[in-house]
Short mmCIF file of C-alpha atoms in Angstrom, two decimals:
data_model
loop_
_atom_site.label_atom_id
_atom_site.label_comp_id
_atom_site.label_asym_id
_atom_site.label_seq_id
_atom_site.Cartn_x
_atom_site.Cartn_y
_atom_site.Cartn_z
CA UNK A 1 73.93 -24.38 2.11
CA UNK A 2 72.08 -27.86 1.40
CA UNK A 3 69.51 -29.25 3.64
CA UNK A 4 71.96 -31.49 5.25
CA UNK A 5 74.74 -29.07 5.80
CA UNK A 6 76.14 -28.73 9.32
CA UNK A 7 75.43 -25.64 11.68
CA UNK A 8 78.63 -24.53 13.55
CA UNK A 9 78.42 -24.06 17.40
CA UNK A 10 79.14 -20.66 18.64
CA UNK A 11 81.52 -21.95 21.25
CA UNK A 12 83.59 -24.45 19.13
CA UNK A 13 84.03 -26.28 16.00
CA UNK A 14 81.47 -28.97 16.69
CA UNK A 15 78.62 -29.07 14.10
CA UNK A 16 74.90 -29.91 14.05
CA UNK A 17 72.95 -30.85 10.89
CA UNK A 18 70.51 -28.56 9.83
CA UNK A 19 67.75 -31.11 9.75
CA UNK A 20 68.58 -31.97 13.57
CA UNK A 21 68.14 -28.33 14.45
CA UNK A 22 64.87 -28.23 12.64
CA UNK A 23 63.74 -31.34 14.35
CA UNK A 24 64.80 -30.22 17.80
CA UNK A 25 63.05 -26.87 17.36
CA UNK A 26 59.87 -28.66 16.17
CA UNK A 27 59.92 -30.84 19.24
CA UNK A 28 60.06 -27.96 21.58
CA UNK A 29 57.30 -26.22 19.68
CA UNK A 30 54.98 -29.10 19.10
CA UNK A 31 54.75 -30.39 22.65
CA UNK A 32 52.15 -33.24 23.24
CA UNK A 33 49.62 -30.71 24.22
CA UNK A 34 50.22 -28.58 21.19
CA UNK A 35 50.16 -31.64 18.87
CA UNK A 36 46.81 -32.85 20.55
CA UNK A 37 45.17 -29.39 20.25
CA UNK A 38 46.21 -28.70 16.57
CA UNK A 39 45.33 -32.40 15.64
CA UNK A 40 41.76 -32.17 17.17
CA UNK A 41 41.25 -28.72 15.59
CA UNK A 42 42.39 -30.15 12.10
CA UNK A 43 40.38 -33.32 12.45
CA UNK A 44 37.14 -31.39 13.05
CA UNK A 45 37.65 -29.18 10.20
CA UNK A 46 38.53 -32.04 7.90
CA UNK A 47 35.31 -33.86 8.90
CA UNK A 48 35.03 -37.61 7.85
CA UNK A 49 38.00 -39.95 8.23
CA UNK A 50 36.75 -41.52 5.08
CA UNK A 51 38.93 -39.25 2.84
CA UNK A 52 42.36 -39.29 1.09
CA UNK A 53 44.89 -36.62 2.62
CA UNK A 54 48.20 -35.63 1.42
CA UNK A 55 50.56 -33.74 3.84
CA UNK A 56 52.85 -32.04 1.39
CA UNK A 57 55.18 -30.85 4.20
CA UNK A 58 54.99 -33.73 6.42
CA UNK A 59 58.55 -33.41 7.94
CA UNK A 60 58.96 -35.90 11.00
CA UNK A 61 55.11 -36.71 11.16
CA UNK A 62 53.11 -33.73 12.58
CA UNK A 63 50.21 -33.64 12.17
CA UNK A 64 49.89 -36.85 10.20
CA UNK A 65 50.49 -39.08 13.34
CA UNK A 66 47.80 -37.10 15.21
CA UNK A 67 45.30 -37.51 12.40
CA UNK A 68 45.90 -41.27 12.34
CA UNK A 69 45.37 -41.44 16.18
CA UNK A 70 42.10 -39.86 15.46
CA UNK A 71 40.83 -42.40 12.85
CA UNK A 72 42.09 -41.06 9.70
CA UNK A 73 43.98 -44.00 7.59
CA UNK A 74 44.30 -42.90 4.07
CA UNK A 75 47.29 -40.56 4.78
CA UNK A 76 50.26 -39.88 2.36
CA UNK A 77 53.36 -37.66 3.36
CA UNK A 78 55.64 -35.80 1.13
CA UNK A 79 58.72 -33.74 1.90
CA UNK A 80 61.88 -32.50 0.12
CA UNK A 81 64.40 -33.55 2.97
CA UNK A 82 65.18 -37.34 3.09
CA UNK A 83 66.61 -36.93 6.60
CA UNK A 84 63.17 -35.52 7.90
CA UNK A 85 61.39 -38.38 6.28
CA UNK A 86 63.76 -40.97 8.02
CA UNK A 87 62.95 -39.36 11.35
CA UNK A 88 59.30 -39.75 10.63
CA UNK A 89 59.92 -43.39 9.77
CA UNK A 90 61.73 -43.76 12.91
CA UNK A 91 58.91 -42.18 14.93
CA UNK A 92 56.52 -44.77 13.37
CA UNK A 93 58.56 -47.75 14.43
CA UNK A 94 58.89 -46.22 18.10
CA UNK A 95 55.11 -46.31 18.54
CA UNK A 96 53.31 -48.85 20.66
CA UNK A 97 52.02 -50.59 17.41
CA UNK A 98 55.09 -50.37 15.10
CA UNK A 99 54.52 -51.66 11.69
CA UNK A 100 50.78 -51.53 12.02
CA UNK A 101 50.65 -48.24 10.19
CA UNK A 102 53.12 -47.38 7.24
CA UNK A 103 51.85 -44.37 5.37
CA UNK A 104 53.38 -43.80 1.84
CA UNK A 105 56.08 -41.33 2.31
CA UNK A 106 57.43 -39.57 -0.96
CA UNK A 107 60.41 -37.34 -1.22
CA UNK A 108 59.27 -34.53 -3.42
CA UNK A 109 59.98 -30.76 -3.69
CA UNK A 110 56.69 -28.66 -4.06
CA UNK A 111 57.64 -27.61 -7.45
CA UNK A 112 57.47 -31.26 -8.69
CA UNK A 113 54.46 -32.54 -6.78
CA UNK A 114 52.16 -33.35 -9.71
CA UNK A 115 54.92 -35.35 -11.45
CA UNK A 116 56.18 -37.11 -8.12
CA UNK A 117 52.64 -37.79 -6.64
CA UNK A 118 50.75 -39.00 -9.61
CA UNK A 119 47.25 -38.86 -7.90
CA UNK A 120 44.86 -36.40 -6.41
CA UNK A 121 43.49 -36.28 -2.81
CA UNK A 122 40.33 -35.02 -1.05
CA UNK A 123 42.38 -32.83 1.22
CA UNK A 124 45.93 -31.54 0.79
CA UNK A 125 47.98 -29.95 3.83
CA UNK A 126 50.67 -27.53 3.80
CA UNK A 127 50.59 -26.30 7.52
CA UNK A 128 52.81 -25.55 10.21
CA UNK A 129 53.69 -22.21 8.42
CA UNK A 130 55.90 -23.93 5.76
CA UNK A 131 54.88 -22.08 2.72
CA UNK A 132 57.37 -19.04 2.76
CA UNK A 133 60.28 -21.42 2.88
CA UNK A 134 59.67 -22.80 -0.67
CA UNK A 135 63.12 -21.61 -1.89
CA UNK A 136 64.90 -21.07 1.56
CA UNK A 137 67.09 -24.17 1.35
CA UNK A 138 69.25 -23.91 -1.82
CA UNK A 139 71.69 -21.06 -2.35
CA UNK A 140 70.64 -18.53 -4.95
CA UNK A 141 67.18 -19.78 -5.28
CA UNK A 142 65.31 -16.94 -3.48
CA UNK A 143 63.48 -14.59 -5.75
CA UNK A 144 63.98 -10.96 -5.43
CA UNK A 145 61.27 -8.26 -5.51
CA UNK A 146 57.53 -8.43 -4.60
CA UNK A 147 56.30 -9.08 -8.28
CA UNK A 148 58.90 -12.07 -8.71
CA UNK A 149 58.24 -13.55 -5.34
CA UNK A 150 54.36 -13.56 -5.67
CA UNK A 151 54.62 -15.04 -9.15
CA UNK A 152 56.91 -17.79 -7.71
CA UNK A 153 54.27 -18.59 -4.83
CA UNK A 154 51.46 -18.67 -7.22
CA UNK A 155 53.39 -21.20 -9.35
CA UNK A 156 53.92 -23.33 -6.48
CA UNK A 157 50.28 -23.15 -5.21
CA UNK A 158 49.27 -24.16 -8.61
CA UNK A 159 51.10 -27.55 -7.85
CA UNK A 160 49.02 -28.07 -4.79
CA UNK A 161 45.89 -27.14 -6.87
CA UNK A 162 46.85 -29.79 -9.41
CA UNK A 163 46.92 -32.65 -6.66
CA UNK A 164 43.66 -31.64 -4.87
CA UNK A 165 40.55 -33.40 -6.18
CA UNK A 166 37.59 -31.42 -7.60
CA UNK A 167 35.37 -30.59 -4.69
CA UNK A 168 38.70 -30.90 -2.47
CA UNK A 169 40.25 -28.43 0.02
CA UNK A 170 43.69 -27.33 0.57
CA UNK A 171 44.78 -26.28 4.10
CA UNK A 172 47.57 -23.88 4.37
CA UNK A 173 49.22 -22.29 7.47
CA UNK A 174 50.78 -18.96 7.98
CA UNK A 175 52.52 -17.55 11.21
CA UNK A 176 50.17 -15.26 13.05
CA UNK A 177 52.95 -12.63 13.34
CA UNK A 178 53.18 -11.95 9.63
CA UNK A 179 51.48 -8.71 10.03
CA UNK A 180 52.43 -5.57 8.35
CA UNK A 181 52.86 -3.78 11.73
CA UNK A 182 55.71 -6.00 12.60
CA UNK A 183 59.37 -5.43 11.88
CA UNK A 184 60.86 -7.69 14.43
CA UNK A 185 59.56 -10.52 16.63
CA UNK A 186 61.43 -12.59 19.22
CA UNK A 187 59.94 -15.83 20.03
CA UNK A 188 60.65 -18.41 22.75
CA UNK A 189 60.19 -21.64 21.30
CA UNK A 190 60.36 -24.03 24.16
CA UNK A 191 62.59 -25.82 26.76
CA UNK A 192 62.53 -29.46 27.64
CA UNK A 193 64.53 -32.53 28.57
CA UNK A 194 65.77 -34.10 25.31
CA UNK A 195 67.44 -37.41 25.64
CA UNK A 196 70.25 -37.26 28.57
CA UNK A 197 70.35 -33.34 28.41
CA UNK A 198 68.35 -30.18 28.13
CA UNK A 199 67.53 -28.36 25.08
CA UNK A 200 65.79 -24.90 24.39
CA UNK A 201 65.19 -22.80 21.26
CA UNK A 202 64.53 -19.36 20.36
CA UNK A 203 63.52 -17.63 17.01
CA UNK A 204 64.28 -14.27 16.27
CA UNK A 205 62.47 -12.86 13.24
CA UNK A 206 62.96 -9.59 11.27
CA UNK A 207 60.41 -8.46 8.61
CA UNK A 208 61.38 -6.43 5.62
CA UNK A 209 57.97 -5.59 4.01
CA UNK A 210 59.65 -3.65 1.09
CA UNK A 211 61.77 -6.49 -0.02
CA UNK A 212 59.13 -9.24 1.15
CA UNK A 213 61.86 -11.07 2.94
CA UNK A 214 61.67 -12.52 6.47
CA UNK A 215 64.94 -13.27 8.20
CA UNK A 216 64.91 -16.14 10.67
CA UNK A 217 67.50 -16.71 13.25
CA UNK A 218 67.15 -20.04 14.85
CA UNK A 219 69.00 -20.60 18.00
CA UNK A 220 69.16 -23.95 19.73
CA UNK A 221 70.87 -24.74 22.99
CA UNK A 222 71.85 -28.35 24.10
CA UNK A 223 73.69 -28.77 27.21
CA UNK A 224 74.91 -25.14 27.28
CA UNK A 225 76.16 -25.01 23.66
CA UNK A 226 74.33 -22.82 21.24
CA UNK A 227 73.88 -23.37 17.59
CA UNK A 228 72.59 -20.80 15.26
CA UNK A 229 70.93 -21.15 12.00
CA UNK A 230 69.90 -18.20 9.77
CA UNK A 231 67.34 -18.53 7.02
CA UNK A 232 65.31 -16.32 4.88
CA UNK A 233 61.84 -16.84 3.82
CA UNK A 234 59.02 -15.04 1.79
CA UNK A 235 56.92 -12.58 3.41
CA UNK A 236 53.23 -11.96 3.00
CA UNK A 237 50.40 -11.54 5.21
CA UNK A 238 47.17 -13.63 5.49
CA UNK A 239 45.11 -11.34 3.13
CA UNK A 240 47.76 -11.65 0.40
CA UNK A 241 47.86 -15.44 0.78
CA UNK A 242 44.32 -15.60 0.31
CA UNK A 243 44.54 -13.42 -2.92
CA UNK A 244 47.50 -15.84 -4.15
CA UNK A 245 45.54 -18.94 -3.60
CA UNK A 246 42.74 -17.61 -5.86
CA UNK A 247 45.31 -16.53 -8.47
CA UNK A 248 46.43 -20.16 -8.28
CA UNK A 249 43.01 -21.53 -9.33
CA UNK A 250 41.07 -22.13 -6.05
CA UNK A 251 37.53 -20.85 -6.05
CA UNK A 252 36.82 -20.06 -2.60
CA UNK A 253 39.20 -19.35 0.42
CA UNK A 254 38.02 -19.09 4.11
CA UNK A 255 39.75 -18.77 7.33
CA UNK A 256 39.74 -21.61 10.01
CA UNK A 257 39.62 -19.83 13.30
CA UNK A 258 42.69 -20.97 15.57
CA UNK A 259 43.08 -20.13 19.35
CA UNK A 260 45.92 -17.87 20.50
CA UNK A 261 47.59 -21.20 21.83
CA UNK A 262 48.50 -22.17 18.16
CA UNK A 263 51.02 -20.05 16.39
CA UNK A 264 49.61 -20.11 13.03
CA UNK A 265 46.63 -19.04 11.12
CA UNK A 266 44.95 -21.47 8.73
CA UNK A 267 43.34 -20.88 5.44
CA UNK A 268 40.97 -23.38 3.55
CA UNK A 269 41.07 -23.10 -0.06
CA UNK A 270 38.31 -24.94 -1.97
CA UNK A 271 38.56 -26.34 -5.41
CA UNK A 272 34.98 -26.39 -6.77
CA UNK A 273 33.85 -29.25 -9.00
CA UNK A 274 32.76 -26.76 -11.65
CA UNK A 275 36.24 -25.54 -11.96
CA UNK A 276 38.19 -26.49 -15.11
CA UNK A 277 40.76 -28.85 -13.82
CA UNK A 278 44.25 -28.48 -15.22
CA UNK A 279 45.56 -31.76 -16.69
#
C-alpha cells in the first residue's frame, strides 16, 4: 500500500487516505499542551537558537512550529510524504502571521537524505518515535530477521550522521513502551472536536521480539464511523538503539530525560569534531 492509499471504513465502503488517518492521530496525540511541553523540553536541550536544525521527519510541522515560536529561525523540514508536507504548508498559512515564516520543506526519504538535502546541520531531529517506520509504507520493503533489520537501521542512521555537522547532534525518539517485557500495549491516543464532528483514536500494539516486528493497529473513529489501519515497524529497545547509533558513526550517546506525560524517550547522539567525516 502506498502512502496515499485509502483506508476502508469498517461499516461501509467509504475510504480515508492514510495520510489523513496519520494526521488525525497526530492531532489527537499532540494536544496544544503536549506540543508546548515537548517544544519547551526540546528547545532547552538544543540550547542557543542560533543554529541550523533539520527535522528529518517533519510531517505536518510538529515540533518545528513550536521551535519557531520559541525563537529558532534556521529550520528545515523533510518528509517522504508529499501530502503531509502540504498539510504543514497549510498549517503555516493558517497562523496569525501567514507568510512571515516559510521554512524550506523537502520531500525526501531517509535513505536519500545526503543526496536530497545537500548541506549539514548543527542539529538533526527524528523524533515522535518515527525511526521504526523506515520501511513500513512500501509493500515488500520490510527486512526479515534481527541481523538484516539492524543492518538496515544502521544504514539509515548513517544518513542522519552524514547530514549532521562535526560537533553537531542528532536527536532521536523511541516509544517508551518499546521494552522487552512488553508483548501487547493498548493505547488511547485521544478524543477531541475535529471540524464539525468528534474524533477519537486508539492504537493497539503487539511486540514480537523474536522477529523484531511491532504491529500497530491504528483505529480512528469520526462521527461514529471507525477506520482501521494496520502497519508494521521494526522493533528494538532504547539500549539497542544507542548501540545502533554508535555503529552508525556517532561518538557519544546520552539520554534526554522526558516526563511521563510525553510518550517517547529521546537519545542525543553526538558527532564529535575529531571524528573522521564521511564524504
